Amino acid sequence: MSLDKSALNQTKLRWGELDEDDGEDLDFLLPPKQVIGPDENGIKKVIEYKFNDDGDKVKITTTTRVRKLAKARLSKKAVERRNWAKFGDAVHEDVGSRLTMVSTEEILLERPRAPGTKVEETKLPGDNLAQLGKGGAVLMVCRTCGKKGDHWTSRCPYKDLAPQPEGFIDKPAAADNAAAAAGATKGAYVPPSMRAGAERTGGSDMRRRNEENSVRVTNLSEDTREPDLLELFRTFGQVSRVYVAIDQKTGVSRGFGFVNFVNKEDAERAINKLNGYGYDNLILRVEWATPRSN
DNA sequence: TATGAGCGA
């Protein structure tokens, strides 16, 4: 929009209607802007001069109160989230004590070494250490449950019930209380089954919960990896292991894998929900796995 | 196409 300047000058100048960029900016005629404060009370004054709509020079004093400290400003939603009930390991935390926590959940992604790589085996002459184990099944003592000659520690059916690392930062205080109540000396080991909240089952009939509840997933796309499977299955319950079969030569997925659940019911729900589920343009097949032979 | 690697006291 362009104004007829001569007409404008005949009446009063209407500065406010002038375009900023047409070179008619007369602000340089005005005294500079002044800022006073903020003082110790957080009061800040800004004095500036402007032309008003009628072309008169006016002084504008703005008084504001500023925050003394730049305190984090929470959005309404963030405030709302702070009121949510804590869940998981965080239920033992005081309200508002910590906003985030590291998950203590441990999930095994089976990838001992990159597919296609070989272990360098350097055998020293006269090294007969391997022979020592021959015919000596007694050497095979599970470090978790103590059973001899049945399985190695890593295959222990009670592996999931193994002690948590001592002094763990997120260990609920309840465990310590239970130890004290049981008359144990301070710092003494409390078996998981004896800790507060552990379900009491008949001693000999502990619930097996490791290699069981194995679910086979077939018709996976080539680029589905273990983390993808974990993401897909963890919504049904605690997953203890995820495995995707990889061709050792080519390194590509063989299109099937396994997911182990801690709880059988969760595995069952996953099978019901995910069998026939479309994933990466393929229809998944999800069913119970037959135990691996070994 | 189709039921898993690896390590030992």
PDB file of C-alpha atoms (C1' of nucleotides) in Angstrom:
ATOM      1  CA  MET A   1       0.000   0.000   0.000  1.00  0.00           C
ATOM      2  CA  SER A   2       1.404   3.376  -0.821  1.00  0.00           C
ATOM      3  CA  LEU A   3       0.109   6.643   0.513  1.00  0.00           C
ATOM      4  CA  ASP A   4      -0.192   9.951  -1.188  1.00  0.00           C
ATOM      5  CA  LYS A   5       2.569  11.805   0.696  1.00  0.00           C
ATOM      6  CA  SER A   6       1.429  15.304  -0.248  1.00  0.00           C
ATOM      7  CA  ALA A   7      -2.057  14.627   0.975  1.00  0.00           C
ATOM      8  CA  LEU A   8      -0.585  13.224   4.129  1.00  0.00           C
ATOM      9  CA  ASN A   9       1.518  16.296   4.732  1.00  0.00           C
ATOM     10  CA  GLN A  10      -1.432  18.622   4.317  1.00  0.00           C
ATOM     11  CA  THR A  11      -3.140  17.087   7.282  1.00  0.00           C
ATOM     12  CA  LYS A  12      -1.268  15.903  10.315  1.00  0.00           C
ATOM     13  CA  LEU A  13       1.461  13.398   9.692  1.00  0.00           C
ATOM     14  CA  ARG A  14       0.227   9.927  10.433  1.00  0.00           C
ATOM     15  CA  TRP A  15       3.464   8.147  11.167  1.00  0.00           C
ATOM     16  CA  GLY A  16       1.857   4.984  12.216  1.00  0.00           C
ATOM     17  CA  GLU A  17       0.596   4.396   8.739  1.00  0.00           C
ATOM     18  CA  LEU A  18       3.916   4.786   7.050  1.00  0.00           C
ATOM     19  CA  ASP A  19       5.609   1.646   5.857  1.00  0.00           C
ATOM     20  CA  GLU A  20       8.637   0.785   7.917  1.00  0.00           C
ATOM     21  CA  ASP A  21      10.837   0.056   4.959  1.00  0.00           C
ATOM     22  CA  ASP A  22      10.090   3.015   2.771  1.00  0.00           C
ATOM     23  CA  GLY A  23      12.845   5.125   4.271  1.00  0.00           C
ATOM     24  CA  GLU A  24      10.487   7.342   6.201  1.00  0.00           C
ATOM     25  CA  ASP A  25      11.430   5.973   9.612  1.00  0.00           C
ATOM     26  CA  LEU A  26      11.973   9.041  11.797  1.00  0.00           C
ATOM     27  CA  ASP A  27      12.738   7.212  15.038  1.00  0.00           C
ATOM     28  CA  PHE A  28      16.257   8.653  14.938  1.00  0.00           C
ATOM     29  CA  LEU A  29      14.733  11.955  15.989  1.00  0.00           C
ATOM     30  CA  LEU A  30      13.741  10.421  19.317  1.00  0.00           C
ATOM     31  CA  PRO A  31      15.845  10.114  22.474  1.00  0.00           C
ATOM     32  CA  PRO A  32      17.338   6.649  22.973  1.00  0.00           C
ATOM     33  CA  LYS A  33      15.558   3.986  24.967  1.00  0.00           C
ATOM     34  CA  GLN A  34      16.549   3.756  28.616  1.00  0.00           C
ATOM     35  CA  VAL A  35      16.507   0.660  30.788  1.00  0.00           C
ATOM     36  CA  ILE A  36      16.720   1.004  34.567  1.00  0.00           C
ATOM     37  CA  GLY A  37      17.120  -1.979  36.806  1.00  0.00           C
ATOM     38  CA  PRO A  38      16.044  -4.529  37.667  1.00  0.00           C
ATOM     39  CA  ASP A  39      16.645  -3.445  41.261  1.00  0.00           C
ATOM     40  CA  GLU A  40      16.879  -5.739  44.290  1.00  0.00           C
ATOM     41  CA  ASN A  41      13.112  -6.112  44.248  1.00  0.00           C
ATOM     42  CA  GLY A  42      13.118  -7.244  40.675  1.00  0.00           C
ATOM     43  CA  ILE A  43      11.561  -4.014  39.412  1.00  0.00           C
ATOM     44  CA  LYS A  44      12.680  -3.006  35.957  1.00  0.00           C
ATOM     45  CA  LYS A  45      11.837   0.234  34.182  1.00  0.00           C
ATOM     46  CA  VAL A  46      11.984   0.845  30.468  1.00  0.00           C
ATOM     47  CA  ILE A  47      11.640   4.390  29.187  1.00  0.00           C
ATOM     48  CA  GLU A  48      11.194   4.862  25.479  1.00  0.00           C
ATOM     49  CA  TYR A  49       9.969   7.578  23.194  1.00  0.00           C
ATOM     50  CA  LYS A  50       7.635   7.134  20.277  1.00  0.00           C
ATOM     51  CA  PHE A  51       5.432   9.017  17.924  1.00  0.00           C
ATOM     52  CA  ASN A  52       1.793   8.305  18.531  1.00  0.00           C
ATOM     53  CA  ASP A  53      -0.863   8.005  15.870  1.00  0.00           C
ATOM     54  CA  ASP A  54      -1.294  11.769  15.779  1.00  0.00           C
ATOM     55  CA  GLY A  55       2.381  12.380  15.184  1.00  0.00           C
ATOM     56  CA  ASP A  56       3.072  13.655  18.681  1.00  0.00           C
ATOM     57  CA  LYS A  57       6.172  12.649  20.572  1.00  0.00           C
ATOM     58  CA  VAL A  58       5.255  10.642  23.675  1.00  0.00           C
ATOM     59  CA  LYS A  59       7.261   9.158  26.497  1.00  0.00           C
ATOM     60  CA  ILE A  60       6.377   5.612  27.486  1.00  0.00           C
ATOM     61  CA  THR A  61       7.501   4.206  30.817  1.00  0.00           C
ATOM     62  CA  THR A  62       7.035   0.516  31.305  1.00  0.00           C
ATOM     63  CA  THR A  63       7.498  -0.938  34.763  1.00  0.00           C
ATOM     64  CA  THR A  64       7.813  -4.686  35.043  1.00  0.00           C
ATOM     65  CA  ARG A  65       8.691  -7.126  37.738  1.00  0.00           C
ATOM     66  CA  VAL A  66      11.129  -9.764  36.682  1.00  0.00           C
ATOM     67  CA  ARG A  67      11.793 -13.126  38.260  1.00  0.00           C
ATOM     68  CA  LYS A  68      14.754 -13.034  40.561  1.00  0.00           C
ATOM     69  CA  LEU A  69      15.905 -16.473  39.525  1.00  0.00           C
ATOM     70  CA  ALA A  70      15.350 -18.137  36.227  1.00  0.00           C
ATOM     71  CA  LYS A  71      13.249 -20.939  37.585  1.00  0.00           C
ATOM     72  CA  ALA A  72      12.299 -23.715  35.247  1.00  0.00           C
ATOM     73  CA  ARG A  73       8.872 -23.034  33.909  1.00  0.00           C
ATOM     74  CA  LEU A  74       6.670 -26.100  33.853  1.00  0.00           C
ATOM     75  CA  SER A  75       3.976 -26.512  31.333  1.00  0.00           C
ATOM     76  CA  LYS A  76       0.531 -27.442  32.589  1.00  0.00           C
ATOM     77  CA  LYS A  77       0.984 -30.930  31.241  1.00  0.00           C
ATOM     78  CA  ALA A  78       4.307 -31.367  33.023  1.00  0.00           C
ATOM     79  CA  VAL A  79       2.691 -30.346  36.306  1.00  0.00           C
ATOM     80  CA  GLU A  80      -0.049 -32.832  35.607  1.00  0.00           C
ATOM     81  CA  ARG A  81       2.454 -35.597  34.921  1.00  0.00           C
ATOM     82  CA  ARG A  82       4.096 -34.973  38.290  1.00  0.00           C
ATOM     83  CA  ASN A  83       0.872 -36.036  39.935  1.00  0.00           C
ATOM     84  CA  TRP A  84       0.751 -39.405  38.265  1.00  0.00           C
ATOM     85  CA  ALA A  85       1.031 -42.385  40.550  1.00  0.00           C
ATOM     86  CA  LYS A  86       4.475 -43.953  40.472  1.00  0.00           C
ATOM     87  CA  PHE A  87       4.751 -47.454  39.142  1.00  0.00           C
ATOM     88  CA  GLY A  88       7.332 -50.199  38.737  1.00  0.00           C
ATOM     89  CA  ASP A  89      10.494 -49.783  40.804  1.00  0.00           C
ATOM     90  CA  ALA A  90       9.552 -46.159  41.399  1.00  0.00           C
ATOM     91  CA  VAL A  91       6.669 -47.012  43.741  1.00  0.00           C
ATOM     92  CA  HIS A  92       9.167 -46.987  46.577  1.00  0.00           C
ATOM     93  CA  GLU A  93      10.268 -43.477  45.754  1.00  0.00           C
ATOM     94  CA  ASP A  94       8.916 -40.444  47.554  1.00  0.00           C
ATOM     95  CA  VAL A  95       6.464 -38.381  45.610  1.00  0.00           C
ATOM     96  CA  GLY A  96       8.382 -36.017  43.384  1.00  0.00           C
ATOM     97  CA  SER A  97      11.771 -37.273  44.538  1.00  0.00           C
ATOM     98  CA  ARG A  98      12.959 -38.413  41.168  1.00  0.00           C
ATOM     99  CA  LEU A  99      11.484 -37.743  37.800  1.00  0.00           C
ATOM    100  CA  THR A 100      13.219 -40.518  35.898  1.00  0.00           C
ATOM    101  CA  MET A 101      14.728 -43.847  36.807  1.00  0.00           C
ATOM    102  CA  VAL A 102      16.981 -46.322  35.128  1.00  0.00           C
ATOM    103  CA  SER A 103      15.100 -49.530  34.482  1.00  0.00           C
ATOM    104  CA  THR A 104      16.415 -52.466  36.467  1.00  0.00           C
ATOM    105  CA  GLU A 105      14.842 -54.864  34.054  1.00  0.00           C
ATOM    106  CA  GLU A 106      17.451 -57.066  32.425  1.00  0.00           C
ATOM    107  CA  ILE A 107      16.792 -58.447  28.993  1.00  0.00           C
ATOM    108  CA  LEU A 108      19.171 -60.726  27.219  1.00  0.00           C
ATOM    109  CA  LEU A 109      19.753 -59.980  23.563  1.00  0.00           C
ATOM    110  CA  GLU A 110      21.608 -63.016  22.354  1.00  0.00           C
ATOM    111  CA  ARG A 111      24.532 -61.901  20.273  1.00  0.00           C
ATOM    112  CA  PRO A 112      27.702 -63.325  21.770  1.00  0.00           C
ATOM    113  CA  ARG A 113      29.779 -62.147  18.849  1.00  0.00           C
ATOM    114  CA  ALA A 114      29.225 -60.791  15.382  1.00  0.00           C
ATOM    115  CA  PRO A 115      27.983 -63.421  12.948  1.00  0.00           C
ATOM    116  CA  GLY A 116      30.635 -64.671  10.588  1.00  0.00           C
ATOM    117  CA  THR A 117      33.527 -63.975  12.931  1.00  0.00           C
ATOM    118  CA  LYS A 118      35.677 -66.728  14.374  1.00  0.00           C
ATOM    119  CA  VAL A 119      37.201 -67.161  17.752  1.00  0.00           C
ATOM    120  CA  GLU A 120      40.986 -67.207  17.645  1.00  0.00           C
ATOM    121  CA  GLU A 121      42.096 -70.335  19.375  1.00  0.00           C
ATOM    122  CA  THR A 122      45.707 -70.315  20.432  1.00  0.00           C
ATOM    123  CA  LYS A 123      46.608 -73.678  21.820  1.00  0.00           C
ATOM    124  CA  LEU A 124      49.831 -73.813  23.691  1.00  0.00           C
ATOM    125  CA  PRO A 125      51.897 -76.989  23.298  1.00  0.00           C
ATOM    126  CA  GLY A 126      51.354 -79.346  26.148  1.00  0.00           C
ATOM    127  CA  ASP A 127      48.258 -77.534  27.344  1.00  0.00           C
ATOM    128  CA  ASN A 128      46.034 -80.310  28.558  1.00  0.00           C
ATOM    129  CA  LEU A 129      43.746 -78.232  30.670  1.00  0.00           C
ATOM    130  CA  ALA A 130      40.752 -79.205  28.577  1.00  0.00           C
ATOM    131  CA  GLN A 131      41.426 -82.835  29.386  1.00  0.00           C
ATOM    132  CA  LEU A 132      40.898 -82.237  33.074  1.00  0.00           C
ATOM    133  CA  GLY A 133      37.172 -81.951  32.621  1.00  0.00           C
ATOM    134  CA  LYS A 134      36.922 -85.194  30.703  1.00  0.00           C
ATOM    135  CA  GLY A 135      34.791 -87.729  32.425  1.00  0.00           C
ATOM    136  CA  GLY A 136      34.573 -85.446  35.413  1.00  0.00           C
ATOM    137  CA  ALA A 137      30.968 -84.285  35.525  1.00  0.00           C
ATOM    138  CA  VAL A 138      31.521 -83.490  39.180  1.00  0.00           C
ATOM    139  CA  LEU A 139      33.260 -80.337  38.039  1.00  0.00           C
ATOM    140  CA  MET A 140      29.953 -79.137  36.735  1.00  0.00           C
ATOM    141  CA  VAL A 141      28.414 -77.472  39.740  1.00  0.00           C
ATOM    142  CA  CYS A 142      25.832 -74.777  39.206  1.00  0.00           C
ATOM    143  CA  ARG A 143      26.866 -71.614  41.018  1.00  0.00           C
ATOM    144  CA  THR A 144      23.300 -70.470  41.358  1.00  0.00           C
ATOM    145  CA  CYS A 145      21.437 -73.451  42.748  1.00  0.00           C
ATOM    146  CA  GLY A 146      24.374 -75.657  43.691  1.00  0.00           C
ATOM    147  CA  LYS A 147      23.161 -78.688  41.802  1.00  0.00           C
ATOM    148  CA  LYS A 148      25.971 -80.971  40.574  1.00  0.00           C
ATOM    149  CA  GLY A 149      26.289 -82.564  37.174  1.00  0.00           C
ATOM    150  CA  ASP A 150      22.958 -81.315  35.888  1.00  0.00           C
ATOM    151  CA  HIS A 151      23.572 -77.958  34.267  1.00  0.00           C
ATOM    152  CA  TRP A 152      25.995 -75.064  34.101  1.00  0.00           C
ATOM    153  CA  THR A 153      25.281 -71.800  35.865  1.00  0.00           C
ATOM    154  CA  SER A 154      24.240 -70.101  32.661  1.00  0.00           C
ATOM    155  CA  ARG A 155      21.613 -72.779  32.010  1.00  0.00           C
ATOM    156  CA  CYS A 156      20.229 -72.822  35.501  1.00  0.00           C
ATOM    157  CA  PRO A 157      16.448 -72.943  35.469  1.00  0.00           C
ATOM    158  CA  TYR A 158      16.471 -70.660  38.497  1.00  0.00           C
ATOM    159  CA  LYS A 159      18.727 -68.122  36.878  1.00  0.00           C
ATOM    160  CA  ASP A 160      16.062 -65.432  37.046  1.00  0.00           C
ATOM    161  CA  LEU A 161      15.858 -65.932  40.780  1.00  0.00           C
ATOM    162  CA  ALA A 162      19.556 -65.260  41.228  1.00  0.00           C
ATOM    163  CA  PRO A 163      20.563 -62.510  43.684  1.00  0.00           C
ATOM    164  CA  GLN A 164      20.545 -58.950  42.497  1.00  0.00           C
ATOM    165  CA  PRO A 165      23.884 -57.149  42.685  1.00  0.00           C
ATOM    166  CA  GLU A 166      24.545 -56.096  46.284  1.00  0.00           C
ATOM    167  CA  GLY A 167      24.217 -52.456  47.192  1.00  0.00           C
ATOM    168  CA  PHE A 168      22.197 -51.745  44.141  1.00  0.00           C
ATOM    169  CA  ILE A 169      21.111 -48.128  44.190  1.00  0.00           C
ATOM    170  CA  ASP A 170      17.462 -48.810  43.475  1.00  0.00           C
ATOM    171  CA  LYS A 171      17.126 -51.723  45.854  1.00  0.00           C
ATOM    172  CA  PRO A 172      13.889 -51.224  47.767  1.00  0.00           C
ATOM    173  CA  ALA A 173      14.407 -50.595  51.454  1.00  0.00           C
ATOM    174  CA  ALA A 174      11.860 -53.322  52.169  1.00  0.00           C
ATOM    175  CA  ALA A 175      14.462 -55.978  51.448  1.00  0.00           C
ATOM    176  CA  ASP A 176      16.688 -54.632  54.195  1.00  0.00           C
ATOM    177  CA  ASN A 177      13.789 -54.489  56.606  1.00  0.00           C
ATOM    178  CA  ALA A 178      12.963 -58.092  55.867  1.00  0.00           C
ATOM    179  CA  ALA A 179      16.546 -59.090  56.547  1.00  0.00           C
ATOM    180  CA  ALA A 180      16.500 -57.243  59.858  1.00  0.00           C
ATOM    181  CA  ALA A 181      13.182 -58.778  60.839  1.00  0.00           C
ATOM    182  CA  ALA A 182      14.549 -62.233  60.126  1.00  0.00           C
ATOM    183  CA  GLY A 183      17.290 -61.575  62.669  1.00  0.00           C
ATOM    184  CA  ALA A 184      20.015 -61.602  60.063  1.00  0.00           C
ATOM    185  CA  THR A 185      23.183 -59.641  60.614  1.00  0.00           C
ATOM    186  CA  LYS A 186      23.549 -56.462  58.696  1.00  0.00           C
ATOM    187  CA  GLY A 187      24.543 -56.980  55.101  1.00  0.00           C
ATOM    188  CA  ALA A 188      23.901 -60.716  55.184  1.00  0.00           C
ATOM    189  CA  TYR A 189      22.674 -62.218  51.972  1.00  0.00           C
ATOM    190  CA  VAL A 190      18.934 -62.715  51.732  1.00  0.00           C
ATOM    191  CA  PRO A 191      17.874 -65.235  49.104  1.00  0.00           C
ATOM    192  CA  PRO A 192      15.375 -63.787  46.654  1.00  0.00           C
ATOM    193  CA  SER A 193      12.752 -66.280  47.753  1.00  0.00           C
ATOM    194  CA  MET A 194      13.057 -65.010  51.337  1.00  0.00           C
ATOM    195  CA  ARG A 195      12.828 -61.359  50.475  1.00  0.00           C
ATOM    196  CA  ALA A 196       9.764 -59.293  51.090  1.00  0.00           C
ATOM    197  CA  GLY A 197       7.248 -59.652  48.336  1.00  0.00           C
ATOM    198  CA  ALA A 198       8.560 -62.971  47.088  1.00  0.00           C
ATOM    199  CA  GLU A 199       5.898 -65.545  46.498  1.00  0.00           C
ATOM    200  CA  ARG A 200       6.100 -68.508  48.822  1.00  0.00           C
ATOM    201  CA  THR A 201       6.108 -71.779  46.978  1.00  0.00           C
ATOM    202  CA  GLY A 202       6.889 -75.228  48.262  1.00  0.00           C
ATOM    203  CA  GLY A 203      10.653 -75.521  48.569  1.00  0.00           C
ATOM    204  CA  SER A 204      11.177 -78.408  46.183  1.00  0.00           C
ATOM    205  CA  ASP A 205       8.608 -77.136  43.751  1.00  0.00           C
ATOM    206  CA  MET A 206      10.119 -73.806  42.793  1.00  0.00           C
ATOM    207  CA  ARG A 207       8.627 -72.392  39.681  1.00  0.00           C
ATOM    208  CA  ARG A 208      10.883 -72.939  36.704  1.00  0.00           C
ATOM    209  CA  ARG A 209      10.983 -69.838  34.706  1.00  0.00           C
ATOM    210  CA  ASN A 210      13.886 -69.609  32.371  1.00  0.00           C
ATOM    211  CA  GLU A 211      13.936 -71.653  29.210  1.00  0.00           C
ATOM    212  CA  GLU A 212      10.246 -72.216  29.500  1.00  0.00           C
ATOM    213  CA  ASN A 213       7.677 -69.998  27.885  1.00  0.00           C
ATOM    214  CA  SER A 214       9.632 -69.947  24.670  1.00  0.00           C
ATOM    215  CA  VAL A 215       7.781 -68.539  21.706  1.00  0.00           C
ATOM    216  CA  ARG A 216       8.855 -69.087  18.136  1.00  0.00           C
ATOM    217  CA  VAL A 217       8.338 -66.294  15.664  1.00  0.00           C
ATOM    218  CA  THR A 218       8.546 -67.137  11.981  1.00  0.00           C
ATOM    219  CA  ASN A 219       8.031 -65.200   8.774  1.00  0.00           C
ATOM    220  CA  LEU A 220      10.082 -62.287   9.973  1.00  0.00           C
ATOM    221  CA  SER A 221      11.376 -59.862   7.405  1.00  0.00           C
ATOM    222  CA  GLU A 222      15.097 -60.005   6.755  1.00  0.00           C
ATOM    223  CA  ASP A 223      15.840 -56.789   8.544  1.00  0.00           C
ATOM    224  CA  THR A 224      13.979 -57.549  11.726  1.00  0.00           C
ATOM    225  CA  ARG A 225      16.499 -57.595  14.543  1.00  0.00           C
ATOM    226  CA  GLU A 226      16.319 -58.628  18.159  1.00  0.00           C
ATOM    227  CA  PRO A 227      15.574 -55.120  19.459  1.00  0.00           C
ATOM    228  CA  ASP A 228      12.649 -54.929  17.052  1.00  0.00           C
ATOM    229  CA  LEU A 229      11.255 -58.196  18.362  1.00  0.00           C
ATOM    230  CA  LEU A 230      11.756 -57.013  21.916  1.00  0.00           C
ATOM    231  CA  GLU A 231       9.827 -53.838  21.254  1.00  0.00           C
ATOM    232  CA  LEU A 232       7.036 -55.850  19.705  1.00  0.00           C
ATOM    233  CA  PHE A 233       6.749 -58.454  22.441  1.00  0.00           C
ATOM    234  CA  ARG A 234       7.564 -56.571  25.612  1.00  0.00           C
ATOM    235  CA  THR A 235       4.109 -55.020  25.706  1.00  0.00           C
ATOM    236  CA  PHE A 236       2.767 -58.406  26.800  1.00  0.00           C
ATOM    237  CA  GLY A 237       5.000 -58.856  29.810  1.00  0.00           C
ATOM    238  CA  GLN A 238       8.542 -59.285  30.965  1.00  0.00           C
ATOM    239  CA  VAL A 239      10.721 -60.771  28.273  1.00  0.00           C
ATOM    240  CA  SER A 240      13.762 -62.706  29.436  1.00  0.00           C
ATOM    241  CA  ARG A 241      15.397 -63.453  26.118  1.00  0.00           C
ATOM    242  CA  VAL A 242      15.163 -62.539  22.462  1.00  0.00           C
ATOM    243  CA  TYR A 243      16.911 -64.348  19.666  1.00  0.00           C
ATOM    244  CA  VAL A 244      16.840 -63.904  15.916  1.00  0.00           C
ATOM    245  CA  ALA A 245      18.422 -66.662  13.828  1.00  0.00           C
ATOM    246  CA  ILE A 246      21.187 -65.265  11.655  1.00  0.00           C
ATOM    247  CA  ASP A 247      22.820 -67.026   8.755  1.00  0.00           C
ATOM    248  CA  GLN A 248      26.423 -67.414   9.872  1.00  0.00           C
ATOM    249  CA  LYS A 249      27.786 -67.015   6.347  1.00  0.00           C
ATOM    250  CA  THR A 250      25.785 -64.130   4.979  1.00  0.00           C
ATOM    251  CA  GLY A 251      24.892 -62.442   8.233  1.00  0.00           C
ATOM    252  CA  VAL A 252      21.292 -61.974   7.184  1.00  0.00           C
ATOM    253  CA  SER A 253      18.326 -62.974   9.237  1.00  0.00           C
ATOM    254  CA  ARG A 254      16.955 -66.418   8.527  1.00  0.00           C
ATOM    255  CA  GLY A 255      13.488 -65.099   9.094  1.00  0.00           C
ATOM    256  CA  PHE A 256      12.686 -66.642  12.420  1.00  0.00           C
ATOM    257  CA  GLY A 257      13.461 -66.082  16.021  1.00  0.00           C
ATOM    258  CA  PHE A 258      12.526 -66.799  19.599  1.00  0.00           C
ATOM    259  CA  VAL A 259      11.179 -64.784  22.441  1.00  0.00           C
ATOM    260  CA  ASN A 260      11.127 -66.057  26.016  1.00  0.00           C
ATOM    261  CA  PHE A 261       8.720 -64.706  28.566  1.00  0.00           C
ATOM    262  CA  VAL A 262       9.091 -64.781  32.303  1.00  0.00           C
ATOM    263  CA  ASN A 263       5.410 -65.564  32.693  1.00  0.00           C
ATOM    264  CA  LYS A 264       3.582 -68.177  30.701  1.00  0.00           C
ATOM    265  CA  GLU A 265       0.376 -66.177  30.619  1.00  0.00           C
ATOM    266  CA  ASP A 266       2.160 -63.296  28.929  1.00  0.00           C
ATOM    267  CA  ALA A 267       3.582 -65.638  26.309  1.00  0.00           C
ATOM    268  CA  GLU A 268       0.119 -66.982  25.713  1.00  0.00           C
ATOM    269  CA  ARG A 269      -1.341 -63.545  25.218  1.00  0.00           C
ATOM    270  CA  ALA A 270       1.493 -62.632  22.856  1.00  0.00           C
ATOM    271  CA  ILE A 271       0.812 -65.709  20.770  1.00  0.00           C
ATOM    272  CA  ASN A 272      -2.879 -64.967  20.612  1.00  0.00           C
ATOM    273  CA  LYS A 273      -2.400 -61.336  19.726  1.00  0.00           C
ATOM    274  CA  LEU A 274       0.634 -61.482  17.471  1.00  0.00           C
ATOM    275  CA  ASN A 275       0.044 -64.640  15.489  1.00  0.00           C
ATOM    276  CA  GLY A 276      -1.167 -63.452  12.093  1.00  0.00           C
ATOM    277  CA  TYR A 277      -0.088 -59.908  12.900  1.00  0.00           C
ATOM    278  CA  GLY A 278       1.166 -57.878   9.976  1.00  0.00           C
ATOM    279  CA  TYR A 279       4.726 -56.749  10.551  1.00  0.00           C
ATOM    280  CA  ASP A 280       7.005 -55.242   7.919  1.00  0.00           C
ATOM    281  CA  ASN A 281       4.621 -56.286   5.129  1.00  0.00           C
ATOM    282  CA  LEU A 282       4.661 -59.889   6.288  1.00  0.00           C
ATOM    283  CA  ILE A 283       2.237 -61.918   8.334  1.00  0.00           C
ATOM    284  CA  LEU A 284       3.915 -63.130  11.487  1.00  0.00           C
ATOM    285  CA  ARG A 285       3.528 -66.649  12.742  1.00  0.00           C
ATOM    286  CA  VAL A 286       3.804 -66.806  16.490  1.00  0.00           C
ATOM    287  CA  GLU A 287       3.480 -70.080  18.363  1.00  0.00           C
ATOM    288  CA  TRP A 288       4.964 -72.124  21.158  1.00  0.00           C
ATOM    289  CA  ALA A 289       8.483 -73.288  20.469  1.00  0.00           C
ATOM    290  CA  THR A 290       9.538 -76.846  21.034  1.00  0.00           C
ATOM    291  CA  PRO A 291      12.510 -76.919  23.395  1.00  0.00           C
ATOM    292  CA  ARG A 292      15.883 -76.668  21.768  1.00  0.00           C
ATOM    293  CA  SER A 293      17.881 -79.867  21.648  1.00  0.00           C
ATOM    294  CA  ASN A 294      21.271 -79.718  23.278  1.00  0.00           C
TER     295      ASN A 294
ATOM    296  C1'  DT B   1      13.275 -71.833   3.746  1.00  0.00           C
ATOM    297  C1'  DA B   2      11.842 -72.439   8.594  1.00  0.00           C
ATOM    298  C1'  DT B   3      12.959 -74.742  15.708  1.00  0.00           C
ATOM    299  C1'  DG B   4      18.678 -70.826  18.213  1.00  0.00           C
ATOM    300  C1'  DA B   5      25.145 -69.625  19.743  1.00  0.00           C
ATOM    301  C1'  DG B   6      28.210 -70.441  22.864  1.00  0.00           C
ATOM    302  C1'  DC B   7      31.019 -70.955  27.205  1.00  0.00           C
ATOM    303  C1'  DG B   8      32.807 -73.351  30.954  1.00  0.00           C
ATOM    304  C1'  DA B   9      34.300 -74.158  36.964  1.00  0.00           C
TER     305       DA B   9
END
